[in-house]
Tab-separated table of C-alpha atoms in Angstrom:
chain	number	residue	atom	x	y	z
A	1	THR	CA	18.870	-2.049	22.093
A	2	LYS	CA	18.539	-1.690	18.358
A	3	GLU	CA	18.835	-5.437	17.898
A	4	LEU	CA	15.918	-6.161	20.224
A	5	ARG	CA	13.809	-3.454	18.596
A	6	CYS	CA	14.426	-5.054	15.207
A	7	VAL	CA	13.458	-8.483	16.493
A	8	TYR	CA	10.307	-7.133	18.141
A	9	SER	CA	9.216	-5.268	15.017
A	10	ILE	CA	9.789	-8.345	12.815
A	11	LEU	CA	7.819	-10.540	15.215
A	12	ALA	CA	5.082	-7.906	15.369
A	13	GLY	CA	4.876	-7.839	11.568
A	14	THR	CA	4.578	-11.617	11.446
A	15	LEU	CA	1.936	-11.689	14.192
A	16	ILE	CA	-0.103	-8.928	12.554
A	17	CYS	CA	-0.069	-10.847	9.253
A	18	LYS	CA	-1.479	-13.879	11.073
A	19	ILE	CA	-4.176	-11.787	12.759
A	20	VAL	CA	-5.203	-10.098	9.497
A	21	TYR	CA	-5.233	-13.478	7.722
A	22	ASP	CA	-7.660	-14.877	10.315
A	23	LEU	CA	-9.791	-11.717	10.285
A	24	THR	CA	-10.001	-11.829	6.484
A	25	ASN	CA	-11.167	-15.431	6.680
A	26	ALA	CA	-13.769	-14.694	9.373
A	27	ILE	CA	-15.159	-11.477	7.880
A	28	SER	CA	-15.242	-12.797	4.315
A	29	GLY	CA	-16.956	-16.009	5.406
A	30	ALA	CA	-19.621	-14.038	7.253
A	31	PHE	CA	-20.317	-11.187	4.834
A	32	VAL	CA	-19.025	-12.077	1.338
A	33	ILE	CA	-21.271	-14.508	-0.530
A	34	ALA	CA	-18.709	-15.144	-3.264
A	35	TYR	CA	-16.185	-16.295	-0.652
A	36	THR	CA	-18.331	-19.249	0.415
A	37	LYS	CA	-18.369	-20.526	-3.172
A	38	LEU	CA	-14.591	-20.586	-3.576
A	39	THR	CA	-12.426	-23.667	-3.502
A	40	SER	CA	-10.119	-24.245	-0.525
A	41	GLN	CA	-7.129	-23.122	-2.607
A	42	GLN	CA	-8.919	-19.939	-3.673
A	43	LYS	CA	-9.856	-19.214	-0.047
A	44	LEU	CA	-6.222	-19.641	0.898
A	45	GLU	CA	-5.143	-17.085	-1.690
A	46	TRP	CA	-8.056	-14.778	-0.782
A	47	ASN	CA	-6.900	-14.630	2.843
A	48	ASN	CA	-3.262	-14.324	1.824
A	49	ARG	CA	-4.088	-11.317	-0.309
A	50	GLY	CA	-5.899	-9.857	2.689
A	51	PHE	CA	-2.749	-9.381	4.742
A	52	SER	CA	-0.836	-8.503	1.573
A	53	THR	CA	-3.200	-5.555	1.090
A	54	PHE	CA	-2.909	-4.562	4.744
A	55	HIS	CA	0.893	-4.559	4.557
A	56	SER	CA	0.892	-2.467	1.393
A	57	ILE	CA	-1.357	0.172	2.965
A	58	VAL	CA	0.772	0.392	6.114
A	59	VAL	CA	4.148	0.633	4.341
A	60	THR	CA	2.827	3.030	1.697
A	61	CYS	CA	1.579	5.417	4.380
A	62	GLY	CA	4.803	4.971	6.339
A	63	CYS	CA	7.023	5.624	3.331
A	64	LEU	CA	4.973	8.676	2.367
A	65	TYR	CA	5.494	10.051	5.849
A	66	PHE	CA	9.243	9.472	5.962
A	67	LEU	CA	9.927	10.571	2.382
A	68	PHE	CA	7.721	13.674	2.221
A	69	ILE	CA	6.555	14.753	5.697
A	70	SER	CA	9.190	13.770	8.244
A	71	ASP	CA	12.459	15.684	8.557
A	72	LEU	CA	14.440	12.438	8.538
A	73	PHE	CA	15.496	12.578	4.889
A	74	LYS	CA	15.185	16.305	4.220
A	75	ASP	CA	18.260	18.142	2.927
A	76	SER	CA	20.411	19.451	5.738
A	77	GLU	CA	23.920	20.848	5.577
A	78	ASN	CA	24.605	20.082	9.242
A	79	GLY	CA	22.990	16.661	9.429
A	80	PRO	CA	24.483	13.278	8.557
A	81	SER	CA	24.611	12.037	4.986
A	82	ILE	CA	21.256	10.904	3.628
A	83	VAL	CA	22.566	7.346	3.229
A	84	TYR	CA	23.216	7.076	6.998
A	85	ARG	CA	19.943	8.462	8.313
A	86	SER	CA	17.576	6.274	10.303
A	87	SER	CA	15.328	6.444	13.344
A	88	VAL	CA	13.503	4.164	15.772
A	89	SER	CA	10.266	4.569	13.825
A	90	SER	CA	11.894	3.958	10.417
A	91	ASP	CA	13.504	0.814	11.836
A	92	ALA	CA	10.099	-0.289	13.109
A	93	LEU	CA	8.544	0.141	9.665
A	94	LEU	CA	11.299	-1.859	7.976
A	95	GLY	CA	11.039	-4.553	10.648
A	96	PHE	CA	7.282	-4.783	10.148
A	97	SER	CA	7.804	-5.166	6.410
A	98	LEU	CA	10.407	-7.877	7.012
A	99	GLY	CA	7.854	-9.755	9.101
A	100	TYR	CA	5.388	-9.582	6.222
A	101	PHE	CA	7.832	-10.766	3.565
A	102	LEU	CA	8.960	-13.633	5.790
A	103	SER	CA	5.350	-14.689	6.403
A	104	ASP	CA	4.351	-14.412	2.767
A	105	LEU	CA	7.467	-16.206	1.518
A	106	ALA	CA	6.894	-19.020	4.013
A	107	MET	CA	3.346	-19.475	2.702
A	108	ILE	CA	4.504	-19.353	-0.929
A	109	LEU	CA	7.097	-22.045	-0.278
A	110	TYR	CA	4.793	-24.215	1.814
A	111	TYR	CA	1.927	-24.149	-0.694
A	112	TYR	CA	4.112	-23.883	-3.801
A	113	PRO	CA	3.034	-23.210	-6.522
A	114	ALA	CA	-0.510	-22.357	-5.387
A	115	LEU	CA	0.374	-18.803	-4.280
A	116	GLY	CA	2.915	-17.980	-6.977
A	117	GLY	CA	5.804	-19.328	-9.001
A	118	TYR	CA	9.554	-18.882	-8.831
A	119	GLU	CA	9.341	-15.197	-9.778
A	120	TYR	CA	7.566	-14.460	-6.477
A	121	ILE	CA	10.269	-16.333	-4.568
A	122	VAL	CA	12.964	-14.281	-6.326
A	123	HIS	CA	11.081	-11.027	-5.695
A	124	HIS	CA	10.569	-11.748	-2.003
A	125	GLY	CA	14.124	-13.012	-1.569
A	126	LEU	CA	15.607	-9.844	-3.035
A	127	SER	CA	13.240	-7.693	-0.965
A	128	LEU	CA	14.101	-9.540	2.249
A	129	PHE	CA	17.845	-9.225	1.672
A	130	SER	CA	17.785	-5.519	0.825
A	131	ILE	CA	15.447	-4.581	3.707
A	132	PHE	CA	17.403	-6.693	6.215
A	133	GLN	CA	20.773	-5.176	5.434
A	134	SER	CA	19.304	-1.659	5.376
A	135	LEU	CA	17.668	-2.242	8.759
A	136	THR	CA	20.591	-3.901	10.540
A	137	LEU	CA	23.285	-1.582	9.152
A	138	SER	CA	21.123	1.585	9.291
A	139	GLN	CA	22.251	2.538	5.807
A	140	VAL	CA	20.471	3.566	2.561
A	141	GLN	CA	17.075	3.512	4.289
A	142	PHE	CA	16.035	6.406	2.060
A	143	TYR	CA	16.390	4.259	-1.045
A	144	THR	CA	14.883	1.224	0.666
A	145	MET	CA	11.773	3.265	1.462
A	146	MET	CA	11.555	4.376	-2.166
A	147	VAL	CA	11.525	0.732	-3.229
A	148	LEU	CA	8.972	-0.168	-0.542
A	149	PHE	CA	6.705	2.633	-1.756
A	150	THR	CA	6.081	0.566	-4.884
A	151	GLU	CA	3.759	-1.537	-2.703
A	152	VAL	CA	1.179	1.194	-3.394
A	153	THR	CA	0.101	-0.839	-6.446
A	154	THR	CA	-0.584	-4.048	-4.485
A	155	PRO	CA	-4.199	-3.219	-3.480
A	156	PHE	CA	-5.084	-2.752	-7.161
A	157	VAL	CA	-3.507	-6.096	-8.051
A	158	ASN	CA	-5.391	-7.832	-5.259
A	159	LEU	CA	-8.691	-6.127	-6.074
A	160	ARG	CA	-8.322	-7.295	-9.667
A	161	TRP	CA	-8.003	-10.878	-8.444
A	162	TYR	CA	-10.886	-10.528	-5.984
A	163	LEU	CA	-13.227	-9.228	-8.682
A	164	ASP	CA	-12.145	-11.973	-11.060
A	165	VAL	CA	-12.868	-14.894	-8.706
A	166	SER	CA	-16.107	-13.217	-7.580
A	167	GLY	CA	-17.479	-13.217	-11.128
A	168	LEU	CA	-17.336	-9.431	-11.459
A	169	LYS	CA	-14.806	-9.303	-14.261
A	170	ASN	CA	-17.216	-7.592	-16.642
A	171	GLY	CA	-18.133	-4.728	-14.304
A	172	LYS	CA	-16.987	-1.122	-14.438
A	173	ILE	CA	-15.056	-1.457	-11.193
A	174	TYR	CA	-12.844	-4.103	-12.790
A	175	LEU	CA	-12.299	-1.860	-15.812
A	176	TRP	CA	-11.355	1.264	-13.873
A	177	ASN	CA	-9.233	-0.701	-11.435
A	178	GLY	CA	-7.278	-2.057	-14.406
A	179	VAL	CA	-6.689	1.459	-15.729
A	180	ALA	CA	-5.566	2.645	-12.275
A	181	LEU	CA	-3.266	-0.362	-11.991
A	182	PHE	CA	-1.703	0.395	-15.383
A	183	PHE	CA	-0.835	4.009	-14.590
A	184	GLY	CA	0.019	3.293	-10.953
A	185	TRP	CA	2.397	0.518	-11.959
A	186	LEU	CA	4.007	2.718	-14.603
A	187	ALA	CA	4.598	5.532	-12.113
A	188	ALA	CA	5.506	3.583	-8.966
A	189	ARG	CA	7.292	0.520	-10.302
A	190	ILE	CA	9.070	1.829	-13.395
A	191	VAL	CA	9.463	5.627	-13.347
A	192	LEU	CA	10.218	5.664	-9.604
A	193	PHE	CA	12.976	3.073	-10.059
A	194	LEU	CA	14.544	5.231	-12.753
A	195	TYR	CA	14.402	8.224	-10.425
A	196	LEU	CA	15.969	6.157	-7.623
A	197	LEU	CA	18.976	5.299	-9.778
A	198	TYR	CA	19.220	8.897	-10.982
A	199	HIS	CA	19.130	10.173	-7.392
A	200	ALA	CA	21.816	7.668	-6.370
A	201	TYR	CA	23.944	8.853	-9.306
A	202	LEU	CA	23.607	12.488	-8.225
A	203	HIS	CA	24.598	11.561	-4.659
A	204	PHE	CA	27.248	9.049	-5.669
A	205	ASP	CA	29.914	10.686	-3.477
A	206	GLU	CA	27.739	9.843	-0.465
A	207	VAL	CA	26.541	6.475	-1.722
A	208	ARG	CA	30.046	5.109	-2.290
A	209	GLN	CA	30.845	5.664	1.397
A	210	VAL	CA	28.411	2.971	2.589
A	211	SER	CA	29.458	-0.605	3.274
A	212	GLY	CA	30.170	-2.841	0.317
A	213	VAL	CA	27.054	-4.984	0.784
A	214	CYS	CA	24.793	-1.913	0.822
A	215	PHE	CA	26.554	-0.367	-2.161
A	216	TYR	CA	26.226	-3.433	-4.394
A	217	THR	CA	22.699	-4.139	-3.159
A	218	LEU	CA	21.642	-0.622	-4.103
A	219	PHE	CA	22.926	-0.962	-7.652
A	220	CYS	CA	21.899	-4.600	-8.183
A	221	VAL	CA	18.573	-5.241	-6.441
A	222	PRO	CA	16.547	-2.234	-7.738
A	223	PRO	CA	17.526	-2.903	-11.395
A	224	ALA	CA	16.645	-6.594	-10.950
A	225	LEU	CA	13.259	-5.689	-9.455
A	226	ALA	CA	12.742	-3.094	-12.185
A	227	ALA	CA	13.311	-5.764	-14.848
A	228	MET	CA	10.686	-7.957	-13.203
A	229	ASN	CA	8.328	-4.993	-12.979
A	230	VAL	CA	8.719	-4.305	-16.693
A	231	TYR	CA	7.848	-7.936	-17.447
A	232	TRP	CA	4.752	-7.786	-15.250
A	233	PHE	CA	3.844	-4.381	-16.682
A	234	SER	CA	3.739	-5.854	-20.180
A	235	LYS	CA	1.222	-8.434	-18.945
A	236	ILE	CA	-0.836	-5.722	-17.209
A	237	ALA	CA	-0.834	-3.637	-20.405
A	238	ARG	CA	-2.036	-6.568	-22.504
A	239	GLY	CA	-4.747	-7.331	-19.958
A	240	MET	CA	-5.936	-3.733	-19.929
A	241	VAL	CA	-6.093	-3.616	-23.727
A	242	LYS	CA	-8.197	-6.798	-23.782
A	243	THR	CA	-10.533	-5.440	-21.081
A	244	LEU	CA	-11.005	-2.120	-22.894
A	245	ALA	CA	-11.630	-3.940	-26.166
A	246	LYS	CA	-14.324	-6.093	-24.532
A	247	ALA	CA	-15.913	-2.996	-22.990
A	248	ASP	CA	-16.078	-1.268	-26.393
A	249	HIS	CA	-17.523	-4.400	-27.957
A	250	ARG	CA	-20.306	-4.600	-25.349
A	251	GLN	CA	-21.173	-0.956	-25.974
């Protein structure tokens, strides 16, 4: 049944996060010299960012497939409305992502505030709610996948942290990663959100047919996340300016 498939995919996402966390710890301890010099709290965050990166890669590839390659959300006059389209594989991807957000939120709460402050709790809470209702009701999965695609920037955020704690903040990799993060964040976490709302406006006749919880989630959660993204983007922009200024000074 759909319910069992959802439960299995959520459990699989949680289990995979645990496996990747342990693998990150084992591989980093064996092959990364900088890892052995970290404090216990830094090692905790290092491993946490390991399965965060893994999740972002998986969901980014999955969302790319469903949004641009698969026929699931392609325009069709004879098919169901785009807001009602779903499949076994799209459910599995959303369930996997739910497992990740549950695992990460549990760690954030348990080790609070070592892995992030209240803004991370709000972000994960909103993400969990919107993904859960989209998965269980099989509605607005198209827009949910657009929001999930913003995870494409997570590897750049994590790499920035890894380079910082490894003492490689002055290298070229750190510089170019910061530039990539700036433009990636601008495109995926700000412009894409604007396009999402514009697309929902163009298809409002279809969108207003969904259940009330999905309708209000669609027009409340993305703007709230977008506001948080703008705040974080301002910090990323200031950091990039400082890094570029230091690079020019060294030259």
